[in-house]
Amino acid sequence: MNGAHDMGGMHGFGPVEPEPNEPVFHGEWEKRAFALTLAMGMPGGWNIDMSRFARENRPPGDYLSMTYYQIWLAGLIDLMKERGLVSDDEIAAGHSLRPAKPVKRVLSPADVAQTLHRGGPTARETNSKAAFAAGDKVRAKVINPLTHTRLPRYVRGRVGVIESVRGCHVFPDSNSQGLGEDPRWLYTVKFDGRELWGADTDPTLSVSIDAWEPYLVRA
Amino acid sequence: MNGAADMGGMHGFGPVEPEPNEPVFHADWEKKAFALNIAIGCAGIWNLDAFRFERESISPPEYLNRSYYGLWVVTLERMMLKYGVATPEEIAAGRPLAPPKKTPRPVTADQVATMIRHGSPYDRPAPSPALFKVGDRVRTKNNHPTTHTRLPRYARGRVGEVVRIVGCHVFPDSHSQNIGEDPHWLYTVRFDGRELWGEDADPSVRVAIEAWEPYLEPL
Amino acid sequence: MTHDHHDDHHHSHHDHGSDLTEMQLRTRALETILLEKGYIDPAALDELVDIYEKKIGPRNGAQVVAKAWVDPKFRKLLFEDGTAAIGSLGFGGRSGNHLVALENTPTVHNMVVCTLCSCYPWAVLGLPPLWYKSAPYRARTVADPRGVLRDFGVELPKDTEIQVWDSTAELRYLVVPMRPAGTEGWSEEKLAELVTRDSMIGTGLPKQPKDLQ
């Protein structure tokens, strides 16, 4: 979706302001928001692409006014509500008001280290052949889906070069909608800065993105 | 600039909600905000394009969370500061702390109707013949200036057809930067919806914009 | 998100102990400064509000459309030179120096938007409604005009071409809707009653004769 999260190339946000000696979390609630989100992945049963879509799928004015972990919490709440794990009245009350819906598994303290260690690999075996090879010229398609996509607006319609073939990976556009993993070939595509931002752009700039095969056509 | 103002094609804002029997203004302060801006705009301190540039320069989160006339008020404040009409101390105090540098000549009530009736025509004598004619296919440039431009992001790098030669008009990209009116030929350029939004787009939709000659290149 | 159009969410630093909102206070401060410095004449402010609240509004545009429905010569001029034709009725000037009339036909439906801000033909329609200036309208009309029409309860045949005009310059557009059937012999004044504001922006259709009963 063309939401507020897709902000590559936007102006007006001001300078980047690094914080000296920045702590990992900026408040106790951030720790809880972070841990809750990770811990609920197992009982909730959603995948990473669904949780990304849940975060970006909110009114742009809200998105841009929220802090990072506020957006995480809002995404978590939406995911849980969609699955009937919690409801608005419970969130308002700050308590459980009815028996829990049964779930497959709850993350136990003993599982944590192993779960993190395993991570979430997205590479998949395939019998298909990659359509493109390193050095090929490709054009990113002009697409504007209302659903989740990983092709940012600023590269759509632009021509780049395949830098490397990364293997076959879970396709977020499908996976985020519960349509299965639908693995596709993934490429790193390099764009000249002038192709993205115009002839006046710093000629030393290039930008590479990771793009799944359905995003690309041969140029 | 690629600010929050340039929102054509964004998702997530929800439905359009018409208000039945909507009044012209929703509060007295809106009337003041409107009239103040029009009156001071006619005082010749700044031009309308410079005002528009300042308004879109408001940071995206603030821009998206202000009401329409709220943006006018914030912009007026910023313009008064930028053009030396008031100091930050005066804005904070809500009253002047020193007399103006030059004696202003305000628009008077009896001039208002004539001023509105006259408006401000933007057409100017043409310094050279128009480069394009009706029916020509053109591509919009893919430029991303950090200053004011009237070429929306969704229409950059796209192929369209000239459907009208409007005339030679003040060029907002220059005018907004106070480097003169710099008139250029202005065209109405029409795009197929699929060219703008991708092959899945509704084939019955076409979108036209006004584009100055410097935005366009021949095909 | 709550869309509070009447005031802004941001809290003012100077509103302690006062019922005045942030925007009331900030507007009042600007007015006081500009007034006391002599940049504005308060009577001119009242006159500006009065004109746009009471004198210039969609009834102007409705007159233009009604005349185009009955007067073929005017109609021809209107689509050739909107500024001249509309000027002949006494309308023009601010946000109306360069007017273009758009003809709706059985096969083409026109819609007007300003994605970058709020450009609108003040001279014939007055000041724009909130929805026209809102993010949903500005964001969606260029990409999903049929979806926007549905928000207004308007459904057009699938094969009708939707032509969207994004007002990126000082041209201002007025949609001329199709004359409703069953209005043969009606006077311009009576026809003008059928012409709604939304039908001249392209988000609505004119009223039907039965709607006037």
mmCIF file of C-alpha atoms in Angstrom, chain B residues 150 155 188 202:
data_model
loop_
_atom_site.group_PDB
_atom_site.id
_atom_site.type_symbol
_atom_site.label_atom_id
_atom_site.label_comp_id
_atom_site.label_asym_id
_atom_site.label_seq_id
_atom_site.Cartn_x
_atom_site.Cartn_y
_atom_site.Cartn_z
ATOM 1 C CA ARG B 150 3.617 21.670 -9.326
ATOM 2 C CA ALA B 155 2.886 11.974 -12.655
ATOM 3 C CA THR B 188 -2.721 20.324 -20.181
ATOM 4 C CA ASP B 202 -9.287 0.808 -14.287
#
